[in-house]
XYZ file of N, CA, C and O in Angstrom:
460
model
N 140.441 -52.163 -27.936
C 140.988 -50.852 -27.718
C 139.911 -49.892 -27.220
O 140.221 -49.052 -26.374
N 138.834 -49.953 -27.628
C 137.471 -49.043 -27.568
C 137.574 -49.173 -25.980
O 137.972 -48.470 -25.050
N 136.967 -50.530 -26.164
C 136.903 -51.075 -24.173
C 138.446 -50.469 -23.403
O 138.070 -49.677 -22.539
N 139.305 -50.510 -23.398
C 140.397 -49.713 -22.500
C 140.084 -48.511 -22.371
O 139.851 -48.053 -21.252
N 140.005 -47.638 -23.667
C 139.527 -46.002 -23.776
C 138.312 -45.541 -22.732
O 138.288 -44.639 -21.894
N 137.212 -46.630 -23.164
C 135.783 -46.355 -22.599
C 136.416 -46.614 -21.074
O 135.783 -45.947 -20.256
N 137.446 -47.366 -20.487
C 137.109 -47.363 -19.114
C 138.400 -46.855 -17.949
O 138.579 -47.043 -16.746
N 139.271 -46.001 -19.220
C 140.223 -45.475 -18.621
C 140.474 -44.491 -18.859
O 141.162 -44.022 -17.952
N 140.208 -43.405 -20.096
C 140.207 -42.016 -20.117
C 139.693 -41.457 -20.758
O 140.064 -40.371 -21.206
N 138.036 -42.380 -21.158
C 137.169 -41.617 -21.987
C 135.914 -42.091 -21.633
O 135.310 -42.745 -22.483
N 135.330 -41.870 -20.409
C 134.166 -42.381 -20.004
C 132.702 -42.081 -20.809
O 131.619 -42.664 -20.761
N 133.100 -41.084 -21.449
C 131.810 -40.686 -22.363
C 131.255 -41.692 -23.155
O 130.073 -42.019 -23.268
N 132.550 -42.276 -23.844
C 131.681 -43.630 -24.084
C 131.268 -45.195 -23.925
O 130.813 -46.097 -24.628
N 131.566 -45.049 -22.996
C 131.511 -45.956 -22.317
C 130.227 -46.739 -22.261
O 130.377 -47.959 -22.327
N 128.836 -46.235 -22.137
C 127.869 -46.980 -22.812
C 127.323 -47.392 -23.887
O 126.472 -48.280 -23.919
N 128.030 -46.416 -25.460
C 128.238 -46.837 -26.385
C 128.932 -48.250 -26.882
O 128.599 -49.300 -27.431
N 129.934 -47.705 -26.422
C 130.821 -49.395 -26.642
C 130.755 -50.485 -26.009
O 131.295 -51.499 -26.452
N 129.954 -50.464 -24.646
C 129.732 -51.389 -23.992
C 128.380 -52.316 -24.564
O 128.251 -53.540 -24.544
N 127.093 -50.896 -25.259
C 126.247 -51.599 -25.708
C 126.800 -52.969 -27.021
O 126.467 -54.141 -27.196
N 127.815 -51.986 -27.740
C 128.161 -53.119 -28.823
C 129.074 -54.101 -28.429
O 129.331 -55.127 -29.059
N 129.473 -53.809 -27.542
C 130.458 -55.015 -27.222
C 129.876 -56.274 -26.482
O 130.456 -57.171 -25.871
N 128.468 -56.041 -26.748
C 127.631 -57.130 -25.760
C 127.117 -58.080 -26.867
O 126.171 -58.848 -26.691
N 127.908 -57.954 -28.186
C 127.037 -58.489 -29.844
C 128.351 -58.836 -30.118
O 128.377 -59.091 -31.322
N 129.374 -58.970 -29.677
C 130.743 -59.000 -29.644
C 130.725 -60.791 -31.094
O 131.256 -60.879 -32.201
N 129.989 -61.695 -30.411
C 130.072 -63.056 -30.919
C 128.896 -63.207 -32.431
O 128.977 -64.037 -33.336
N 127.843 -62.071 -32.256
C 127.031 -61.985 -33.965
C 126.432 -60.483 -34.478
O 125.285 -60.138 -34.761
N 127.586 -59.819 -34.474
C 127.301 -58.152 -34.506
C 126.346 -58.443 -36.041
O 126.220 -59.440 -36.752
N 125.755 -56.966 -36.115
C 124.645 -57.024 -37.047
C 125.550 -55.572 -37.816
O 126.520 -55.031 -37.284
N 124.998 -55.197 -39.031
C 125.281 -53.989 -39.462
C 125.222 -52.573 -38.913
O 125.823 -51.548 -39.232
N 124.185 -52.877 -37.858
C 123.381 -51.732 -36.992
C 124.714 -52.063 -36.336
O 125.355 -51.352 -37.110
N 125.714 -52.600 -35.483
C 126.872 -52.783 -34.620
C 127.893 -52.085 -35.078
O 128.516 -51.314 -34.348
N 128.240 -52.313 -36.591
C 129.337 -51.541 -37.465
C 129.008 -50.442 -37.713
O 129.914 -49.619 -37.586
N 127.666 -49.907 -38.157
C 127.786 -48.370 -38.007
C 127.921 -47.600 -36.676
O 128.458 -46.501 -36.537
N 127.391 -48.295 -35.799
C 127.464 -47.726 -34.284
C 129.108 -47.868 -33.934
O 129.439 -47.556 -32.790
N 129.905 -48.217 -34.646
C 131.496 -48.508 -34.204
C 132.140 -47.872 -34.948
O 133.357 -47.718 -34.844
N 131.331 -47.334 -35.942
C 132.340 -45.827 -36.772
C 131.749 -44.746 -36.532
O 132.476 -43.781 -36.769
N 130.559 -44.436 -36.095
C 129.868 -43.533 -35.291
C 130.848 -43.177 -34.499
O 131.647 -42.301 -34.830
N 130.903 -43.781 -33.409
C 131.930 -44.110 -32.116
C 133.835 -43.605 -32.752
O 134.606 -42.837 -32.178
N 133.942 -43.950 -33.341
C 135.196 -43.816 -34.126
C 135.575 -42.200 -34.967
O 136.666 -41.632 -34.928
N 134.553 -41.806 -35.561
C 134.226 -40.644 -36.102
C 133.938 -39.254 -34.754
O 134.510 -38.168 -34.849
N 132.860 -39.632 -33.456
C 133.364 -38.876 -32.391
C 134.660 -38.799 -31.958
O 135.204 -37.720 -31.726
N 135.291 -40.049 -31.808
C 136.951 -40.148 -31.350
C 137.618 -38.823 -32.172
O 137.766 -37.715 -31.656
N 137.894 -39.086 -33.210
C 138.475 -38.441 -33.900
C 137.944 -37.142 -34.054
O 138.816 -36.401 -34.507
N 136.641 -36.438 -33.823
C 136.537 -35.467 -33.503
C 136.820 -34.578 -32.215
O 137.013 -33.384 -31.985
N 136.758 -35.573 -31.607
C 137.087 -34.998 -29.550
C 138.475 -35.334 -29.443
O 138.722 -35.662 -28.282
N 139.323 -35.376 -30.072
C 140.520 -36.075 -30.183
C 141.512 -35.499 -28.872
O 142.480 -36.027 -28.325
N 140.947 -34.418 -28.672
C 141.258 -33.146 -27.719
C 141.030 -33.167 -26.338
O 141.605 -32.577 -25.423
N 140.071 -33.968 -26.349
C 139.207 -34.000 -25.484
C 139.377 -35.492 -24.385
O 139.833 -36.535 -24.855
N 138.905 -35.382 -22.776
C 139.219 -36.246 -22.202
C 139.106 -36.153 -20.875
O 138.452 -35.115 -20.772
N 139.377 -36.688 -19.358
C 139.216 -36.368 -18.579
C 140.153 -35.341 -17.999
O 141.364 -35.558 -17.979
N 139.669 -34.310 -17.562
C 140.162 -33.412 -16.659
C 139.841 -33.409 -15.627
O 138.657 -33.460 -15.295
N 141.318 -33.314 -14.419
C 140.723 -33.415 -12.838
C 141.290 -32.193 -12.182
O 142.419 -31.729 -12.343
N 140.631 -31.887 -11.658
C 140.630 -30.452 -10.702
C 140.165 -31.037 -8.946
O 139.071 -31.068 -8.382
N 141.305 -31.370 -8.570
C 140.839 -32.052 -7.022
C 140.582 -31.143 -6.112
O 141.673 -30.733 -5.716
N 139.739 -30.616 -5.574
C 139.384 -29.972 -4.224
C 140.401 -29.676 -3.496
O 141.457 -30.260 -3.741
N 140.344 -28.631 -2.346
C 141.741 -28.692 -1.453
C 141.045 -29.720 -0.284
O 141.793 -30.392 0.426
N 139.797 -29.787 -0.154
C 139.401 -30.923 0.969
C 139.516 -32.217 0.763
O 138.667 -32.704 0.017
N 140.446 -33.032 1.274
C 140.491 -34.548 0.940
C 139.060 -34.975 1.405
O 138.506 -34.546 2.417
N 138.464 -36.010 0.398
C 137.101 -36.709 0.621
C 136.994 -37.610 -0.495
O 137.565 -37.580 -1.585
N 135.976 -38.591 0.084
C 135.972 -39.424 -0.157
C 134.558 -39.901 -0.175
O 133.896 -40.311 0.778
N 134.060 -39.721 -1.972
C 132.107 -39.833 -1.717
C 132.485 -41.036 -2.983
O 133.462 -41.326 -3.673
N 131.022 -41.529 -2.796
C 130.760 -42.548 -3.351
C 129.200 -42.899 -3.934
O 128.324 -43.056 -3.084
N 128.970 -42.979 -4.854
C 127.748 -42.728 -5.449
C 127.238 -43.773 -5.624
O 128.349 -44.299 -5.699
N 126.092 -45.199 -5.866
C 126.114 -46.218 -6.564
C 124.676 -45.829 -7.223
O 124.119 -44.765 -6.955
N 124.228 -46.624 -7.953
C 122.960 -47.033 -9.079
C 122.712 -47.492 -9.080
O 123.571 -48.290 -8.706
N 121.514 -48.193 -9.320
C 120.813 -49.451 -10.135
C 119.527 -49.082 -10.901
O 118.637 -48.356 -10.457
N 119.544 -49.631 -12.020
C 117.670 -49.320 -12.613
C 117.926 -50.974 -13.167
O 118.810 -51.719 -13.589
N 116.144 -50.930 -12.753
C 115.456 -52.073 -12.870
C 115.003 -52.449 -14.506
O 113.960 -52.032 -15.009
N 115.965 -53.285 -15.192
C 115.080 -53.693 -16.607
C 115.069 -52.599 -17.720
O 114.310 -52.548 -18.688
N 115.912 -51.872 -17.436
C 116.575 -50.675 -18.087
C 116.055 -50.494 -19.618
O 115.694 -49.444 -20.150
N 116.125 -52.072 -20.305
C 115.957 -52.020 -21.827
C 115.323 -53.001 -22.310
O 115.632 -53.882 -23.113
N 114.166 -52.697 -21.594
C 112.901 -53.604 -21.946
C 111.809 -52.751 -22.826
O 111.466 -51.578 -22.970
N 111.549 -53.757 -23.213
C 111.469 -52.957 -24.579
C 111.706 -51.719 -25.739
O 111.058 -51.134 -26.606
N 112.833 -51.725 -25.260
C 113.846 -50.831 -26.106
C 114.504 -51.841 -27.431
O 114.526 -51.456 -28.600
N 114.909 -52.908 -27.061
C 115.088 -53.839 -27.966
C 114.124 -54.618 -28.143
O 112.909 -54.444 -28.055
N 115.047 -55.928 -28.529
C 114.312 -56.801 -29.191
C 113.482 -57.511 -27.654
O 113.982 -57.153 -26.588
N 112.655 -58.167 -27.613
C 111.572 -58.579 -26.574
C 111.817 -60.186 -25.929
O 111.299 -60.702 -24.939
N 112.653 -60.650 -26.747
C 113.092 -61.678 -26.720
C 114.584 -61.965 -25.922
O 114.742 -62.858 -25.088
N 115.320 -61.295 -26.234
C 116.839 -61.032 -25.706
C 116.573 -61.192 -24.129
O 115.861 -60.377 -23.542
N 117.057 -62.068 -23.594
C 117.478 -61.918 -22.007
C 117.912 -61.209 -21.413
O 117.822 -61.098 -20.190
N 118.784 -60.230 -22.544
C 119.654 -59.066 -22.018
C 119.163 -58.034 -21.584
O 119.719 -57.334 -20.738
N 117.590 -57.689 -22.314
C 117.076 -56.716 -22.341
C 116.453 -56.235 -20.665
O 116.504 -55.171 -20.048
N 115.873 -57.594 -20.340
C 115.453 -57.552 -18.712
C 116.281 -57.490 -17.867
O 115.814 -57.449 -16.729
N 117.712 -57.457 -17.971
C 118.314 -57.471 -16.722
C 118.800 -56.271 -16.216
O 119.189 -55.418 -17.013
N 118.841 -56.072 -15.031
C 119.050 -54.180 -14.380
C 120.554 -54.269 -14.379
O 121.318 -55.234 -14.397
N 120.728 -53.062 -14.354
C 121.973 -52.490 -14.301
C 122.320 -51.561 -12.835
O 121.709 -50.751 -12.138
N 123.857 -52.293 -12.842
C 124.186 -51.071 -11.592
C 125.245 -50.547 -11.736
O 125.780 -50.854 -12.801
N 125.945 -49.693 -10.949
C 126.716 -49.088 -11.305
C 127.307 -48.227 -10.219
O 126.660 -48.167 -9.174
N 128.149 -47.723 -10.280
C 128.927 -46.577 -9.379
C 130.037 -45.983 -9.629
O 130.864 -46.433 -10.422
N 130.172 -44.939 -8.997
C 131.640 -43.817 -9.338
C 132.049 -43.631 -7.839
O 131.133 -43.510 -7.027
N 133.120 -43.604 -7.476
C 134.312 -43.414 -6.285
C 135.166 -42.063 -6.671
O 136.041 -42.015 -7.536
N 134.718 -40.968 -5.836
C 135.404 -39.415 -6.069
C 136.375 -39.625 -4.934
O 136.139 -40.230 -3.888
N 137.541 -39.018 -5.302
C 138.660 -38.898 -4.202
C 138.656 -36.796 -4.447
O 138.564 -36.393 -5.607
N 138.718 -36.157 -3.750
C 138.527 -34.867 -3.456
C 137.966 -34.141 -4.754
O 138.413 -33.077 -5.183
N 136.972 -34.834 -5.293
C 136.369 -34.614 -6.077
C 136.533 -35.140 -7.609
O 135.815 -34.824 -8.558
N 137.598 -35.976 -7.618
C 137.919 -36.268 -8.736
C 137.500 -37.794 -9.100
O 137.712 -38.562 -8.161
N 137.020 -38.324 -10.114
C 136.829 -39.534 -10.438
C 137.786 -40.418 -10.628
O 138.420 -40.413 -11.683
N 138.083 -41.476 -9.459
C 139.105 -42.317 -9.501
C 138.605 -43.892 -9.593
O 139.527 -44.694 -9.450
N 137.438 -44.401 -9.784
C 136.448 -45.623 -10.204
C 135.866 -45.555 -10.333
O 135.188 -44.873 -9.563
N 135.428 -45.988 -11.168
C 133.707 -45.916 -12.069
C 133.578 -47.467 -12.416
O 134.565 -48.192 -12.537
N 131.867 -48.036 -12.607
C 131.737 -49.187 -13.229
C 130.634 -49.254 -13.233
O 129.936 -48.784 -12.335
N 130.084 -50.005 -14.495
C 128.614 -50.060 -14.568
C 128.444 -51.448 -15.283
O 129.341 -51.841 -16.028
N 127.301 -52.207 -15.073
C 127.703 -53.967 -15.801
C 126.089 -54.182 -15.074
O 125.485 -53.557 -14.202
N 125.902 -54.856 -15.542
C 124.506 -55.883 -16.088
C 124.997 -56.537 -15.128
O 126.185 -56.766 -14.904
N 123.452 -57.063 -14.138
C 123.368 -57.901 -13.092
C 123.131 -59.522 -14.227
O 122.872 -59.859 -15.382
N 123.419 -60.020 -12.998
C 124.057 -61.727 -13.519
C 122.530 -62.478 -13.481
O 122.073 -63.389 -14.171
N 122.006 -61.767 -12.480
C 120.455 -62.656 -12.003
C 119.457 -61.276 -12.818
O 119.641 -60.062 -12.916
N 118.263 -62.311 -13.338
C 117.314 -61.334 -13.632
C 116.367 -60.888 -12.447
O 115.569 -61.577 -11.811
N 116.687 -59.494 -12.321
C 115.487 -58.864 -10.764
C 114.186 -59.121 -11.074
O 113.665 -59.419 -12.149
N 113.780 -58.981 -10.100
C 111.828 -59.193 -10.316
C 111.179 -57.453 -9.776
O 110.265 -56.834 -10.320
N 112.060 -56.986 -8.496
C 111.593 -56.278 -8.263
C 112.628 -54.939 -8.284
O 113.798 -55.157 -8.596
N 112.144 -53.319 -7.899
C 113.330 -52.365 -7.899
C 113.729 -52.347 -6.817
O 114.414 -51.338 -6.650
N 113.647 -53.118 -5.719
C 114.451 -53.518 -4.561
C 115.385 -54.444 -4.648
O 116.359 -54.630 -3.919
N 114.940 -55.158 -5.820
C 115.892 -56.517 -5.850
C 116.970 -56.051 -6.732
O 118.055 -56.612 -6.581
N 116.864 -54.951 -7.799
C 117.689 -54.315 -8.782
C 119.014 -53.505 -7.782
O 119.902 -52.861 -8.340
């Protein structure tokens, strides 16, 4: 349910829940408090959500990302996960956010060209 919310009308958290949903198969305690954390904002922003205000100019921009090794050594040093870059992008239709996505590259980069 988190994952639908995070990627259909609550992008805020979307890197929250994505971080825990990557422990999905041996979550730790540090996972369960971060998922009532997450749960406890819900219910405070309950109100809260995307609002779109479209431009009168039809357009059509497109943003993308990548960082190289993002969470190296942020975690553990060992994790494979930790080295791999991330990319990402958002698709505005007259200003409004109509795709977004962000996901961990499949290959580990070597360089920030290769990210």
């Amino acid at each position: 349910m988190l994952l639908y919310l995070s990627g259909h009308s609550r992008p805020d958290i979307a890197f929250a829940v994505h971080q825990c949903a990557r422990y999905t198969f041996k979550p730790t305690s540090r996972h369960f408090a971060a998922l009532k954390r997450i749960g406890r904002y819900l219910k405070g922003t309950a109100d809260k959500g995307l609002i779109l205000r479209p431009s009168k100019h039809l357009h059509v921009d497109c943003f993308p990302d990548a960082d190289f090794a993002g969470l190296y050594n942020h975690e553990d040093s060992q994790d494979p996960h930790c080295v791999r870059s991330r990319t990402g992008y958002v698709i505005l239709v007259a200003g409004c956010p109509v795709l977004w996505k962000s996901k961990l590259q499949t290959k580990i980069a070597l360089s920030t060209m290769e990210a």
